[in-house]
XYZ file of C-alpha atoms in Angstrom:
492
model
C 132.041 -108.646 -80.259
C 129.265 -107.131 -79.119
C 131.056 -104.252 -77.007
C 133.700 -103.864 -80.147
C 130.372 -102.889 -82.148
C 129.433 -100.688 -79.722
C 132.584 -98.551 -79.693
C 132.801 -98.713 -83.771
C 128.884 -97.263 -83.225
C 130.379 -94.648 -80.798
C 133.068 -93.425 -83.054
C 131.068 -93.044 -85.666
C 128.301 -90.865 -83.800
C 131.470 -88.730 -82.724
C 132.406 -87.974 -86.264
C 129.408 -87.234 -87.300
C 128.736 -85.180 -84.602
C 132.365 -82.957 -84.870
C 131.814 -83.152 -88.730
C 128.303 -81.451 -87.918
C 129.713 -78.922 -85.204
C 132.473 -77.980 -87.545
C 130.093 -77.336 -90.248
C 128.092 -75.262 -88.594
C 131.248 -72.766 -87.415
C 131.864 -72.626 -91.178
C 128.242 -71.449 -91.608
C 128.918 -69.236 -88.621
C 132.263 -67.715 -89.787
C 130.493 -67.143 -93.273
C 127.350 -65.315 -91.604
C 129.559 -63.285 -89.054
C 131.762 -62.624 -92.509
C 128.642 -61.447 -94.292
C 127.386 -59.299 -91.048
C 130.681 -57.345 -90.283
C 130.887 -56.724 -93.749
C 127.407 -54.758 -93.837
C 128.559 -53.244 -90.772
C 131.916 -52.014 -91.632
C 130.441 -50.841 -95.149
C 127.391 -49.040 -93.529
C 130.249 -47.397 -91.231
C 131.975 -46.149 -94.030
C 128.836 -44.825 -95.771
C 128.083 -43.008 -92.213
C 131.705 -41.797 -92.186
C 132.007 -40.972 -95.982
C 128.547 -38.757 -95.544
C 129.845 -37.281 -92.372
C 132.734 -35.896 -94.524
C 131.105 -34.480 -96.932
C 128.621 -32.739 -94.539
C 131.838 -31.463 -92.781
C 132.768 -30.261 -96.209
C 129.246 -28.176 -96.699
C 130.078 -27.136 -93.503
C 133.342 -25.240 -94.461
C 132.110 -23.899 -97.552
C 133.667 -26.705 -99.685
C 130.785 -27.880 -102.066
C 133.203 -29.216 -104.552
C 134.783 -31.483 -102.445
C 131.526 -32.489 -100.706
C 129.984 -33.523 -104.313
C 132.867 -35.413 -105.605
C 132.546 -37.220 -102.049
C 128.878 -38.285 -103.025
C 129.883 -39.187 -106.825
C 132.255 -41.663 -105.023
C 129.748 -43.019 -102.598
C 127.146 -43.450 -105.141
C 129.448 -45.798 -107.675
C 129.224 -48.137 -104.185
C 125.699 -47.256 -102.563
C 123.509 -46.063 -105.937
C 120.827 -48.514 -104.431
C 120.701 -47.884 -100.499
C 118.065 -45.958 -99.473
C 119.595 -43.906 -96.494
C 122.257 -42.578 -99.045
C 119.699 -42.100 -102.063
C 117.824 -39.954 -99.277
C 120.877 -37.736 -97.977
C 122.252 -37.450 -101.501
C 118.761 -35.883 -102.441
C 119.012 -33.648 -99.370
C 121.957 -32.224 -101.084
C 121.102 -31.739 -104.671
C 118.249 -30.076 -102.890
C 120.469 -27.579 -100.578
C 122.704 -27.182 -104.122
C 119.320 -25.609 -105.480
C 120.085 -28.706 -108.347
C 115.882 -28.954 -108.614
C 115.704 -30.884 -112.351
C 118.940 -33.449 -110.750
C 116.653 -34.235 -107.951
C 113.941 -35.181 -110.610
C 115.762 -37.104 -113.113
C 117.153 -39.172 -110.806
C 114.625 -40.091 -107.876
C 111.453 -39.237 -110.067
C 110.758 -43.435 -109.738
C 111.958 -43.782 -106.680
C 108.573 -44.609 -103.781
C 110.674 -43.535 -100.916
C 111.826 -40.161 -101.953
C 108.315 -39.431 -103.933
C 107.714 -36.271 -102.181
C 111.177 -34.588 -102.353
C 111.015 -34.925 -105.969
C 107.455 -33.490 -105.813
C 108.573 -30.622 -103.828
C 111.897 -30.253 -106.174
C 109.275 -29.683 -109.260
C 107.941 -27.030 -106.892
C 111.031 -24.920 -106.123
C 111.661 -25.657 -109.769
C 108.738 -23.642 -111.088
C 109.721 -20.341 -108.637
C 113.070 -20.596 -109.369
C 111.489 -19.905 -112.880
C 109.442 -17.589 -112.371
C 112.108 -15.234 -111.698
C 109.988 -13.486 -108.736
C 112.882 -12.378 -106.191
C 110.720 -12.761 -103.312
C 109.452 -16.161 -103.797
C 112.945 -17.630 -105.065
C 114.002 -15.629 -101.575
C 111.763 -17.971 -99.749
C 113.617 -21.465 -100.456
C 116.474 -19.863 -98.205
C 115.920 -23.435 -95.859
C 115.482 -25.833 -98.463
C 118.626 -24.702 -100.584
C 120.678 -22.531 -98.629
C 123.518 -23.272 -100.816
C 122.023 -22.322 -104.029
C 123.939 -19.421 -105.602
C 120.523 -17.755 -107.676
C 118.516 -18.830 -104.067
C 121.375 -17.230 -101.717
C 121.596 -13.874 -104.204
C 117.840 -13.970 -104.327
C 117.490 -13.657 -100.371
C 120.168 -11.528 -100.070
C 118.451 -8.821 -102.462
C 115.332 -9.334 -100.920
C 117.388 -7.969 -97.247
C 118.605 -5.306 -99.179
C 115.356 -4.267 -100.098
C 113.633 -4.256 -97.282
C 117.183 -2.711 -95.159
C 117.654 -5.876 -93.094
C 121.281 -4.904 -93.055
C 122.201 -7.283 -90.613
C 120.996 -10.523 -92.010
C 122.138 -8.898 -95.960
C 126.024 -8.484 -94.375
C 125.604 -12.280 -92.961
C 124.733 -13.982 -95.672
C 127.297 -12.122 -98.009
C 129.471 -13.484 -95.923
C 128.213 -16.950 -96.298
C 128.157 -16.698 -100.124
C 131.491 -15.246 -100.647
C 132.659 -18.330 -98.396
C 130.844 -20.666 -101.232
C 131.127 -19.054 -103.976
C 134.559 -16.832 -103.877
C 134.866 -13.985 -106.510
C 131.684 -14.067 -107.327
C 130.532 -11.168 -109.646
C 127.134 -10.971 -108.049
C 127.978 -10.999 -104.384
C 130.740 -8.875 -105.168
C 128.166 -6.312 -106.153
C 125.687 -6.926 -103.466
C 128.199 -6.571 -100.602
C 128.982 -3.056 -102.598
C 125.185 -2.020 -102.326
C 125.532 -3.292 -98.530
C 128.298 -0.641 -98.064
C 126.042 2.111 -99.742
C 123.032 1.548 -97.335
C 125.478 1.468 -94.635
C 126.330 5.159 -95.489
C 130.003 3.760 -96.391
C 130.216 6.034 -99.337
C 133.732 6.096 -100.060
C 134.520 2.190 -99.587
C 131.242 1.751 -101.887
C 132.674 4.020 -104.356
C 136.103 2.204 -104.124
C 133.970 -1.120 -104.936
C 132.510 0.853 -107.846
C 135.692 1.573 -109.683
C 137.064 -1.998 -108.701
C 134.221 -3.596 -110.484
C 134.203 -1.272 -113.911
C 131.820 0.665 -113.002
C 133.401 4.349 -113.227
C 130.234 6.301 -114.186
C 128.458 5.257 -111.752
C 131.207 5.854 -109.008
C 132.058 9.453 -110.872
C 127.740 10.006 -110.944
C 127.538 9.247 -107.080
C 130.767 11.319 -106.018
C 129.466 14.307 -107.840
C 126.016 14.431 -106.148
C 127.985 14.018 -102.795
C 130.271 16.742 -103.003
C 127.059 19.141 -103.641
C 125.658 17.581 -101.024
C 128.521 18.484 -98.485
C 128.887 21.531 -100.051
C 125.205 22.071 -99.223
C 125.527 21.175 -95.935
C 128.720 23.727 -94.917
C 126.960 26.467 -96.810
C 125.153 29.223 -94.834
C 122.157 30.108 -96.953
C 118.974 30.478 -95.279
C 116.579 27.837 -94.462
C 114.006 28.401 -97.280
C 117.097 28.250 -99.961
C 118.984 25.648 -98.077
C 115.517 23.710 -98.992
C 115.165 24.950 -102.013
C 118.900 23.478 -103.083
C 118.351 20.293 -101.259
C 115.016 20.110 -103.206
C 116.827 19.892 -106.264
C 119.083 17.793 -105.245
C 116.562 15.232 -103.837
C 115.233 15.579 -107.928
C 118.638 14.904 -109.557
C 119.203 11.618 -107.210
C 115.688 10.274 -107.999
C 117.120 10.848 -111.837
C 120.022 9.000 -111.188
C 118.681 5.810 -109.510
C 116.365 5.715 -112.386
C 118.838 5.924 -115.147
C 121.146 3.345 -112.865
C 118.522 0.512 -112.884
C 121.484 -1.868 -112.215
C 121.765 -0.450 -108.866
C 119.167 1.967 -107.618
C 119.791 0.808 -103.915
C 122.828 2.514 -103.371
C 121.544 6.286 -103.627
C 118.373 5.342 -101.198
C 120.518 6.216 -98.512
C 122.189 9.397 -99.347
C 118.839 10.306 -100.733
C 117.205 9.736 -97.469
C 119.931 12.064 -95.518
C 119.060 14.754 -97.933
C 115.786 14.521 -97.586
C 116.001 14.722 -93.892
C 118.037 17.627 -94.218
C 115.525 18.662 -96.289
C 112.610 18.464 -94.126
C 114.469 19.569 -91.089
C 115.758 22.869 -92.943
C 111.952 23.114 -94.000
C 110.266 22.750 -90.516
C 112.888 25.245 -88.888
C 112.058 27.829 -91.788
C 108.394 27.282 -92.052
C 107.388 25.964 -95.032
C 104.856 24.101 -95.978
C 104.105 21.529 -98.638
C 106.794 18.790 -97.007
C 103.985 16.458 -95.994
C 104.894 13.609 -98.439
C 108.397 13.929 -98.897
C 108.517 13.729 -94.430
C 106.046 10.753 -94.962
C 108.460 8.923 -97.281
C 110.998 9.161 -94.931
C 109.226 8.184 -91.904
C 108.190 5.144 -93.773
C 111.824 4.276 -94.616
C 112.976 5.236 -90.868
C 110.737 4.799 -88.380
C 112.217 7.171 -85.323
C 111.999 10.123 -83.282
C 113.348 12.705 -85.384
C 110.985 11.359 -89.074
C 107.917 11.442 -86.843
C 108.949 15.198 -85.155
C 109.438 16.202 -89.039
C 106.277 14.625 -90.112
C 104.018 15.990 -87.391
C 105.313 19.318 -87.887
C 104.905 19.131 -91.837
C 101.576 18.018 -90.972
C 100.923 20.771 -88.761
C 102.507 23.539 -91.403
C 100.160 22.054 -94.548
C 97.363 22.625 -91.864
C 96.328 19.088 -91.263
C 96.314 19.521 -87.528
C 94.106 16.404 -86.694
C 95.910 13.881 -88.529
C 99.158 15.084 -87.026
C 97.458 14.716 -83.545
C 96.105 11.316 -84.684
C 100.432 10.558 -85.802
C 101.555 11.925 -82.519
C 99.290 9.954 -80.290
C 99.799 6.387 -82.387
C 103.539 6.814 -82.268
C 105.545 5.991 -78.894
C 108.390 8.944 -78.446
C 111.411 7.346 -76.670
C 112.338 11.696 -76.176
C 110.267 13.278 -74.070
C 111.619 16.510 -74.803
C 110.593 16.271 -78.662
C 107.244 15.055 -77.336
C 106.592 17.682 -75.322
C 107.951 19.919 -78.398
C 105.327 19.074 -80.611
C 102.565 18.808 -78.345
C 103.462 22.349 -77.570
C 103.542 23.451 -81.534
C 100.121 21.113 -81.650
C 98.542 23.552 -79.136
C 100.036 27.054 -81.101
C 98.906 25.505 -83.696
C 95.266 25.167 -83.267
C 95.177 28.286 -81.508
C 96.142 29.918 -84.654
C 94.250 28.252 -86.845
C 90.845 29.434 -84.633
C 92.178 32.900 -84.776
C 91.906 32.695 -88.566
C 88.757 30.601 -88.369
C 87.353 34.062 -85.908
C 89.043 36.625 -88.315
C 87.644 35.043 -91.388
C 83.868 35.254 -89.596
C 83.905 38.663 -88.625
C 85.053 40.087 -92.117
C 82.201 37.677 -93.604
C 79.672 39.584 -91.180
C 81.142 43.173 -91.844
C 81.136 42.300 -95.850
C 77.183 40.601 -95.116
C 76.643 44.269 -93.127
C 78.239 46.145 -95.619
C 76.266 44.799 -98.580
C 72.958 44.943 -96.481
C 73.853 48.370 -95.765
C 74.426 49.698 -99.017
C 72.782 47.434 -101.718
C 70.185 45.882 -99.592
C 70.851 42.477 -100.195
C 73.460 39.616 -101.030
C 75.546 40.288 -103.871
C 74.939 38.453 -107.429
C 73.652 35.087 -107.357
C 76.606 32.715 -109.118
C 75.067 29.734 -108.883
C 73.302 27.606 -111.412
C 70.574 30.339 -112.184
C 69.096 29.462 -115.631
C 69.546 25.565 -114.204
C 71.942 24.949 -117.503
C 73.990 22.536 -116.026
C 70.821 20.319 -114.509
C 69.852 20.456 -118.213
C 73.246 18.461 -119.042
C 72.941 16.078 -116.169
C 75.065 17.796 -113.802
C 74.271 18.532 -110.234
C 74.934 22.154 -108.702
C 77.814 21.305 -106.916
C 79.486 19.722 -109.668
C 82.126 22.004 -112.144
C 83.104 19.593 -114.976
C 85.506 21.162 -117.522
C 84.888 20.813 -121.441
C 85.654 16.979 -122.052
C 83.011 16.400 -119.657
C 80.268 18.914 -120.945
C 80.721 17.714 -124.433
C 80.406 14.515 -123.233
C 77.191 14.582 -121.516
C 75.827 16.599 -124.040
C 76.414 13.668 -126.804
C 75.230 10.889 -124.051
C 71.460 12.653 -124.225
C 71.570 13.240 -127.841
C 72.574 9.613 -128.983
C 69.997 8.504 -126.005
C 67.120 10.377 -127.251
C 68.306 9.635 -131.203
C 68.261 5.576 -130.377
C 64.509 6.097 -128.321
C 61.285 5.820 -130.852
C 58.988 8.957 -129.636
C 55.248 9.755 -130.902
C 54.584 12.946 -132.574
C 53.630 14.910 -128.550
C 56.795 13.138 -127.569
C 58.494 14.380 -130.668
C 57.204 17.891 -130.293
C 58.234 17.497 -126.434
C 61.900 16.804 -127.615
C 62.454 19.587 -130.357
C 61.374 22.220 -127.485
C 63.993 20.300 -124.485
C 66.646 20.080 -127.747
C 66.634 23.541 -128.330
C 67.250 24.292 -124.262
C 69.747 21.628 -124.244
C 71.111 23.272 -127.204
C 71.350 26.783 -125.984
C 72.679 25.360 -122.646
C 75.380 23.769 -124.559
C 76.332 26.977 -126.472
C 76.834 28.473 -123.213
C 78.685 25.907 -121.184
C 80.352 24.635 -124.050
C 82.165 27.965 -124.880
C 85.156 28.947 -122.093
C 83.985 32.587 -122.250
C 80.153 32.153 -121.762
C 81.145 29.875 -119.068
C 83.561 31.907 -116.707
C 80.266 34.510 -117.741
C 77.805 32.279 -116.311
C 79.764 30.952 -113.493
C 79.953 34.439 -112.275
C 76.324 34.771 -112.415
C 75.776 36.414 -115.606
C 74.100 35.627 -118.893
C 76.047 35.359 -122.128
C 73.437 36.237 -124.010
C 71.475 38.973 -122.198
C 74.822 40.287 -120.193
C 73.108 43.924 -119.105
C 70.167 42.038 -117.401
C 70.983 41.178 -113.711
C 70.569 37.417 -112.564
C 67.913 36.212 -110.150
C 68.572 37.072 -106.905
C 70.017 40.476 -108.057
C 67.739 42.987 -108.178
C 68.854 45.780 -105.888
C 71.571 47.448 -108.363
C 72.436 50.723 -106.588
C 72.875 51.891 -110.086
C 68.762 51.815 -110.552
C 68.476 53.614 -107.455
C 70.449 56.440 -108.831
C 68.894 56.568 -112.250
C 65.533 55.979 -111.255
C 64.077 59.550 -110.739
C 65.848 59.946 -114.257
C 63.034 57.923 -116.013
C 63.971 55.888 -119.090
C 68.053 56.474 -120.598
C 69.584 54.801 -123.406
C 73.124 54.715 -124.334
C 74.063 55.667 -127.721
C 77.535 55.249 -129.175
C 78.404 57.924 -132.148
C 81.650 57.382 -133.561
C 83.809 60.392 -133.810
C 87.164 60.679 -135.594
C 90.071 61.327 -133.142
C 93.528 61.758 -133.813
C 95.503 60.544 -136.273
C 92.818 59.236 -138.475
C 91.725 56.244 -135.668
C 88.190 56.081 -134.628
C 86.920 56.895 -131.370
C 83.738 55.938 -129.737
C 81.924 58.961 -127.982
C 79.126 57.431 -125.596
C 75.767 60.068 -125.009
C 73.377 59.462 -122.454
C 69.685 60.792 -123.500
C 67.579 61.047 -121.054
């Protein structure tokens, strides 16, 4: 009995035990279900996101959004997906998506921070700082048009033609980068494929406008007028382009660089004939192209307005890659300043034979023409200053009102009626053209016979001076005709 109880007790701890073990491969199985199933779906959320990154990678946004609407019916609450699918609305440039739908959301607090950001430039409509979010949202059609304008602006050709590229792969037939890779062929100096692009895209008056200024242009160029016309023409020219880009505010880009070739012309046909006053149009096109041949025509327009030690100062900043166009203008530098002290030592001596002249014959320096009854120190104005009316009549009312507005005792009363009546007569005088070109030569309006200070060696007194005291007298006599003549007598 006893070892039949033991076996019956030995059974039953075998059931139990297999009932046990087989429960716990059930829990197993169920776990192992449960973990390959995360698996196998975070696999296909890596290799669902993986195709639509391939698909931004081709140029295939469509495809790569309708990928994430379909992930996002599956994964809307995983927080690796929530975080790449915000990466994307962000490259899209999709700034108010980002915040409407991950404003709550902890993990992705400062995307949507920065998304409010780029929100507020893409606003503000400022080219250069929506050209800035070029990493962020490099597939954001007003970002991508943005940057590229901003190349074309500043002639980074190169990156400009790249990224044309890159739009027109996104965003095919697009009216904008359409236009833009027409201004890229302009700057290029592709005239006749950007005039091509012109017509395609409607705009024949432009295209018509641009054709007609280069034709006179070539014709320009094959003519064989002289270097001061040549200039001349070219001048004009350079006028009637600057016209045109600001009439065409749509796109004033593509006559920059035919305006800069005739403006080169321009200078060069200048410097080879001699001319002067080409300082700032040769600046302007150094600072657009920065080589050899600007700087040689801006030294040398430097050096023909006579501005010899600034176009030293240019010559020695900039590095010359041509030694033969350095040693060109050094030379020109050297004839230059030689000439210039010629003039400086011609200029001297006919100073010292006019100086001996006037010391020889009148004795002294000729009529003072300086401030000599000190009318303009009575108006406030110091004695190297020459203000024109506006200004006289201005200062004039400044002391009046001042002295009006200030309370004055009878002496200082009495003081200001005498000054008022200089200030007065000073005004009469300064404030009338005539008496003014009068006194600026040194003579006074109202005493014009009597000689200024500092004039009083006439070599008319000298002749009439043995004469003792003359007076002119002026009869009138009737001449021809029935008109009225003035005789003038001299009595002695």
């Amino acid at each position: 009995m006893a070892a039949q109880d033991t076996q019956k007790r030995e059974e039953k701890h075998q059931n139990f035990f297999c009932m046990i073990s087989g429960g716990r491969n059930v829990v197993f199985k169920a776990v192992m279900g449960l973990f390959l199933g995360i698996v196998k779906a975070q696999m296909d959320l890596a290799s669902e996101i993986f195709k639509a990154d391939i698909s931004v990678k081709n140029g295939d946004l469509i495809k790569a959004e309708s990928i994430y609407n379909t992930i996002s019916q599956h994964f809307r609450d995983n927080s690796a997906f929530r975080k790449k699918y915000a990466e994307f609305l962000m490259s899209r440039g999709e700034y108010s998506e980002v915040i409407k739908r991950f404003e709550k959301d902890p993990e992705i607090k400062e995307k949507t921070k920065r998304a409010s950001e780029c929100l507020s430039i893409l606003i503000s409509n400022n080219v250069r700082l929506i050209a800035t979010l070029i990493k962020e949202s490099p597939y954001s059609k007003a970002v991508l048009e943005a940057y590229i304008q901003v190349c074309l602006i500043d002639e980074k050709l190169e990156e400009a033609e790249k990224f044309v590229k890159k739009s027109m792969s996104f965003f095919p037939n697009e009216s904008a980068f359409l236009r833009q890779e027409m201004q890229l062929y302009f700057l290029r100096g592709m005239f006749s494929t950007g005039i091509k692009m012109l017509n395609n895209l409607k705009y024949k008056e432009i295209a018509s406008l641009f054709a007609s200024i280069l034709e006179d242009y070539e014709r320009i160029k094959k003519s064989n007028l002289s270097s001061k016309d040549k200039c001349k023409t070219l001048d004009r020219l350079v006028r009637t382009i600057s016209l045109a880009e600001s009439d065409s505010n749509f796109f004033p880009s593509i006559f920059s660089t035919l305006k800069l070739n005739v403006i080169f012309d321009l200078c060069k046909s200048g410097v080879e004939g001699g001319m002067q006053g080409l300082t700032s149009r040769a600046q302007y096109l150094h600072s657009k192209r920065n080589n050899d041949d600007t700087m040689y025509l801006y030294t040398m327009a430097l050096t023909l307005d006579g501005n010899i030690e600034e176009a030293e100062e240019k010559f020695r900043l900039f590095k010359f890659r041509n030694t033969k166009l350095r040693n060109h203008i050094s030379h020109r530098l050297e004839v230059a300043k030689e000439e210039r002290e010629k003039k400086r030592r011609e200029k001297e001596e006919k100073r010292h034979r006019r100086q001996q002249y006037m010391e020889e014959n009148y004795g002294g320096i000729p009529r003072n023409k300086g401030d000599f009854l000190g009318y303009y120190k009575m108006l406030g104005f110091k004695e190297d200053e020459k203000p024109d009316e506006k200004e006289i009549k201005k200062a004039y009312r400044k002391i009046v009102v001042k002295n009006k507005k200030k309370k004055k005792n009878e002496n200082e009363e009495k003081e200001w009626e005498e000054n008022f009546k200089k200030i007065n007569k000073a005004f009469g005088v300064l404030g009338d053209k005539k008496k003014r070109d009068m006194y600026d030569k040194g003579i006074d309006p109202d005493n014009p016979q009597q000689p200024s200070p500092g004039f009083g060696n006439d070599p008319f007194q000298k002749i009439f001076k043995g004469f003792g005291n003359f007076r002119f007298f002026d009869f009138p006599n009737q001449g021809r005709r029935g008109r009225r003549s003035t005789t003038t007598y001299f009595y002695f």
